[in-house]
Short mmCIF file of C-alpha atoms in Angstrom, two decimals:
data_model
loop_
_atom_site.label_atom_id
_atom_site.label_comp_id
_atom_site.label_asym_id
_atom_site.label_seq_id
_atom_site.Cartn_x
_atom_site.Cartn_y
_atom_site.Cartn_z
CA SER X 1 4.55 -9.37 118.92
CA THR X 2 6.22 -11.89 120.98
CA SER X 3 9.17 -10.70 120.51
CA VAL X 4 8.69 -6.91 121.18
CA GLY X 5 7.64 -8.81 124.71
CA TYR X 6 10.93 -10.85 124.82
CA SER X 7 12.88 -7.82 124.31
CA MET X 8 10.98 -5.93 126.82
CA ASP X 9 11.30 -8.20 129.18
CA TYR X 10 14.95 -8.55 128.47
CA SER X 11 15.73 -5.00 128.71
CA SER X 12 14.54 -5.05 132.76
CA MET X 13 16.41 -8.31 133.13
CA LEU X 14 19.53 -6.95 132.40
CA SER X 15 18.97 -3.51 134.14
CA GLN X 16 18.86 -5.12 137.12
CA LEU X 17 21.49 -7.55 136.65
CA LEU X 18 23.37 -4.31 135.89
CA PHE X 19 23.40 -3.40 139.53
CA ASN X 20 24.04 -6.42 141.11
CA ASN X 21 25.82 -8.93 138.37
CA PRO X 22 27.56 -6.78 135.56
CA GLN X 23 29.33 -9.72 134.26
CA GLY X 24 26.02 -11.49 134.36
CA ALA X 25 24.35 -9.03 132.55
CA LEU X 26 27.40 -8.85 130.16
CA ASP X 27 27.16 -12.44 129.13
CA LEU X 28 23.48 -12.29 129.12
CA ALA X 29 23.83 -9.36 126.61
CA LYS X 30 26.65 -10.61 124.36
CA GLY X 31 24.72 -13.71 123.80
CA LEU X 32 21.09 -11.84 123.39
CA VAL X 33 22.60 -9.59 120.63
CA SER X 34 24.26 -12.72 119.00
CA ALA X 35 21.36 -14.74 118.48
CA GLU X 36 20.78 -16.78 115.23
CA GLY X 37 17.44 -15.13 113.90
CA GLY X 38 18.83 -11.57 114.87
CA PRO X 39 19.69 -9.32 118.55
CA LEU X 40 16.84 -9.82 120.64
CA ILE X 41 17.70 -6.45 122.17
CA ASP X 42 18.38 -3.07 120.77
CA ILE X 43 22.11 -2.38 120.52
CA GLN X 44 22.30 1.31 121.03
CA ALA X 45 19.55 1.02 124.03
CA THR X 46 21.40 -1.81 125.86
CA ALA X 47 24.98 -0.18 125.18
CA GLU X 48 23.22 3.58 127.25
CA ALA X 49 22.95 0.86 129.84
CA PHE X 50 25.89 0.03 130.29
CA LEU X 51 26.96 3.07 130.15
CA SER X 52 24.95 4.92 132.57
CA SER X 53 25.71 2.60 134.90
CA ASN X 54 29.89 3.72 134.36
CA ARG X 55 30.67 0.30 133.05
CA VAL X 56 32.87 1.27 130.36
CA GLN X 57 34.73 -2.08 130.17
CA GLU X 58 31.51 -4.06 129.70
CA THR X 59 30.24 -1.66 127.09
CA THR X 60 33.38 -2.17 125.20
CA ALA X 61 33.06 -5.78 125.29
CA PHE X 62 29.66 -5.72 124.47
CA LEU X 63 29.84 -2.86 121.37
CA LEU X 64 32.81 -5.56 120.31
CA GLU X 65 30.62 -8.48 119.98
CA ALA X 66 27.54 -6.49 118.97
CA LEU X 67 29.04 -4.77 115.87
CA LYS X 68 31.72 -7.31 115.08
CA ASP X 69 30.08 -7.94 111.82
CA ASN X 70 31.49 -4.36 110.84
CA LYS X 71 27.98 -2.88 109.04
CA GLU X 72 28.19 0.50 107.65
CA GLU X 73 24.31 0.87 109.52
CA HIS X 74 26.15 1.01 113.19
CA ALA X 75 28.90 3.96 112.05
CA TYR X 76 27.26 5.79 114.66
CA LEU X 77 27.89 3.28 117.66
CA GLN X 78 31.75 2.61 116.26
CA THR X 79 32.25 5.71 116.94
CA LYS X 80 31.40 6.13 120.33
CA LEU X 81 32.45 2.55 121.05
CA LEU X 82 36.02 4.69 120.32
CA GLU X 83 35.37 7.32 121.56
CA ILE X 84 34.07 6.15 124.79
CA ASN X 85 37.71 4.32 125.60
CA LEU X 86 39.78 7.62 124.42
CA ILE X 87 37.97 9.93 126.38
CA GLY X 88 36.96 7.29 129.54
CA GLY X 89 41.07 7.33 130.28
CA ALA X 90 42.17 3.53 128.26
CA PRO X 91 42.96 5.11 125.31
CA GLN X 92 45.51 1.32 124.75
CA VAL X 93 41.99 -0.11 123.98
CA ALA X 94 41.04 2.08 121.46
CA ASP X 95 44.26 2.02 119.88
CA ALA X 96 44.14 -1.91 119.84
CA ILE X 97 40.66 -2.11 118.39
CA MET X 98 42.47 0.48 115.51
CA GLN X 99 44.90 -1.64 115.33
CA ASN X 100 42.63 -4.77 114.10
CA GLY X 101 41.17 -3.17 111.59
CA ILE X 102 37.88 -4.71 112.77
CA LEU X 103 35.34 -1.35 112.49
CA THR X 104 35.95 0.79 109.08
CA HIS X 105 32.84 2.65 109.46
CA TYR X 106 33.49 5.56 112.47
CA ASP X 107 33.74 9.30 111.46
CA ARG X 108 37.09 9.32 110.87
CA ALA X 109 37.88 13.07 111.70
CA HIS X 110 36.14 12.91 115.00
CA VAL X 111 38.06 9.97 116.13
CA GLY X 112 41.26 11.59 114.59
CA LYS X 113 40.69 14.74 117.37
CA LEU X 114 39.90 12.65 119.91
CA CYS X 115 43.40 10.36 119.19
CA GLU X 116 45.31 13.72 119.11
CA ARG X 117 43.54 14.96 122.36
CA ALA X 118 45.27 11.94 123.46
CA GLY X 119 48.76 11.91 122.54
CA MET X 120 47.91 9.28 120.28
CA TRP X 121 49.90 11.39 116.78
CA GLN X 122 50.58 8.30 115.15
CA ARG X 123 46.82 7.48 115.04
CA ALA X 124 45.30 11.09 114.68
CA ALA X 125 47.77 11.47 111.28
CA GLU X 126 46.45 8.49 109.72
CA HIS X 127 42.80 9.87 110.39
CA TYR X 128 43.56 12.95 109.04
CA THR X 129 43.33 14.33 105.32
CA ASP X 130 43.18 17.69 104.96
CA ILE X 131 46.72 19.21 105.38
CA ASN X 132 46.12 21.87 108.08
CA ASP X 133 45.39 18.78 110.53
CA ILE X 134 48.18 16.63 109.18
CA LYS X 135 50.63 19.76 109.74
CA ARG X 136 49.62 20.55 113.33
CA VAL X 137 49.54 17.10 114.47
CA PHE X 138 53.25 16.73 112.92
CA LYS X 139 54.07 19.23 115.26
CA ASN X 140 54.73 16.30 116.98
CA SER X 141 56.64 14.15 114.34
CA HIS X 142 59.62 14.00 116.83
CA GLN X 143 57.78 11.77 118.92
CA MET X 144 56.45 9.39 116.12
CA ASN X 145 58.34 6.32 114.76
CA PRO X 146 60.57 7.71 112.08
CA GLU X 147 59.53 4.36 109.96
CA PHE X 148 55.98 5.93 110.41
CA VAL X 149 57.03 9.27 109.33
CA VAL X 150 58.82 8.46 105.76
CA THR X 151 56.15 6.06 105.08
CA TYR X 152 53.30 8.51 105.63
CA PHE X 153 54.60 10.69 103.09
CA GLY X 154 53.95 8.26 100.31
CA LYS X 155 49.92 8.86 101.00
CA LEU X 156 50.90 12.78 100.62
CA ASN X 157 50.19 14.62 97.15
CA ARG X 158 53.50 16.57 95.49
CA GLU X 159 51.93 19.39 97.16
CA GLN X 160 51.13 18.62 100.67
CA SER X 161 54.61 16.82 100.62
CA ILE X 162 56.06 19.65 100.40
CA ALA X 163 53.93 21.73 102.28
CA LEU X 164 54.38 19.36 105.26
CA LEU X 165 58.34 19.09 104.74
CA LYS X 166 59.21 22.99 105.09
CA ASP X 167 56.96 23.06 108.26
CA MET X 168 58.84 20.52 109.94
CA MET X 169 62.11 21.46 109.14
CA SER X 170 61.36 24.93 110.20
CA ARG X 171 60.95 24.06 113.59
CA GLY X 172 64.46 23.17 113.78
CA PRO X 173 67.20 20.32 113.70
CA SER X 174 65.01 17.59 115.71
CA ASN X 175 63.41 17.10 112.56
CA MET X 176 66.12 16.75 110.06
CA GLN X 177 67.19 13.13 109.99
CA VAL X 178 63.98 12.32 109.06
CA CYS X 179 63.04 14.62 106.18
CA VAL X 180 66.47 14.10 104.71
CA GLU X 181 65.09 10.24 104.63
CA VAL X 182 62.02 11.42 103.18
CA ALA X 183 63.63 13.74 100.68
CA LYS X 184 65.77 10.54 99.83
CA LYS X 185 63.03 8.46 99.56
CA TYR X 186 60.41 10.36 97.09
CA HIS X 187 63.14 12.33 95.15
CA GLU X 188 62.04 11.70 92.18
CA GLU X 189 58.10 12.25 93.00
CA LEU X 190 58.90 15.57 94.88
CA GLY X 191 61.36 16.41 92.61
CA SER X 192 65.55 17.49 93.59
CA GLU X 193 64.94 21.02 92.29
CA GLU X 194 62.02 21.47 94.81
CA LEU X 195 63.35 19.85 97.78
CA VAL X 196 67.26 21.65 97.43
CA LYS X 197 65.39 24.96 97.69
CA VAL X 198 63.18 23.47 100.74
CA PHE X 199 66.74 23.28 102.50
CA GLU X 200 68.18 26.04 101.58
CA ASN X 201 65.29 28.28 102.51
CA ALA X 202 65.42 25.94 106.20
CA LYS X 203 69.03 26.74 106.39
CA ALA X 204 69.56 23.32 106.65
CA THR X 205 72.95 23.07 105.43
CA GLU X 206 73.58 19.56 107.02
CA GLY X 207 70.77 18.19 105.71
CA LEU X 208 71.00 19.09 102.14
CA TYR X 209 74.67 17.83 102.25
CA TYR X 210 73.35 14.27 103.47
CA TYR X 211 70.49 14.74 101.13
CA LEU X 212 72.54 15.68 98.12
CA GLY X 213 75.26 13.22 98.79
CA ALA X 214 72.74 10.13 98.91
CA VAL X 215 71.70 11.10 95.10
CA VAL X 216 73.59 12.69 93.46
CA ASN X 217 75.04 9.59 92.19
CA PHE X 218 71.73 7.88 90.98
CA SER X 219 70.53 11.44 89.20
CA GLU X 220 73.26 12.70 87.49
CA ASP X 221 76.88 12.52 86.82
CA PRO X 222 78.91 15.11 88.71
#
């Protein structure tokens, strides 16, 4: 059919342009992938052509255009887009894409591990659901925003929260202030008795003092 003929012509045109004029190739590819009647080129094959020329920036720009409708069938390509930036030395680009929340079908566990390898602890934590992964990435909680840490506990269940608090406290006083904030904020959900035990087992007398000082007025009369 004619459309196949066209798409073949376009792909050979793109290949030639890629060597001489990468920006021109990108402009053409973006136009072809956004054509009114649907893409006139294969998204994956085009992305691979850009990548094989080591054009990470152009591949990223092309895929952002091609995947802007956030379709589930493009899950693999969404993952690829984040992967090439996280591995290819542009983690800030991947971070901005995730921040915008425009892509939601990528492989979250895989991208979480890549974020962790890139030292993006908060992003990694956002992608994890298994408590062992969460504990591992929270070993870097001293490098996370304290507000992020406190809010993060809101999405964990009671058992996970207690396990993570124990783990954080076991690593010494650097985490104590944020652990106290977590205990204060969620003391009703987690239970004062359980929290007191966590502080006592960690021999965190000062932390326990601050925690009790904050909650005792609300909970009961002395």
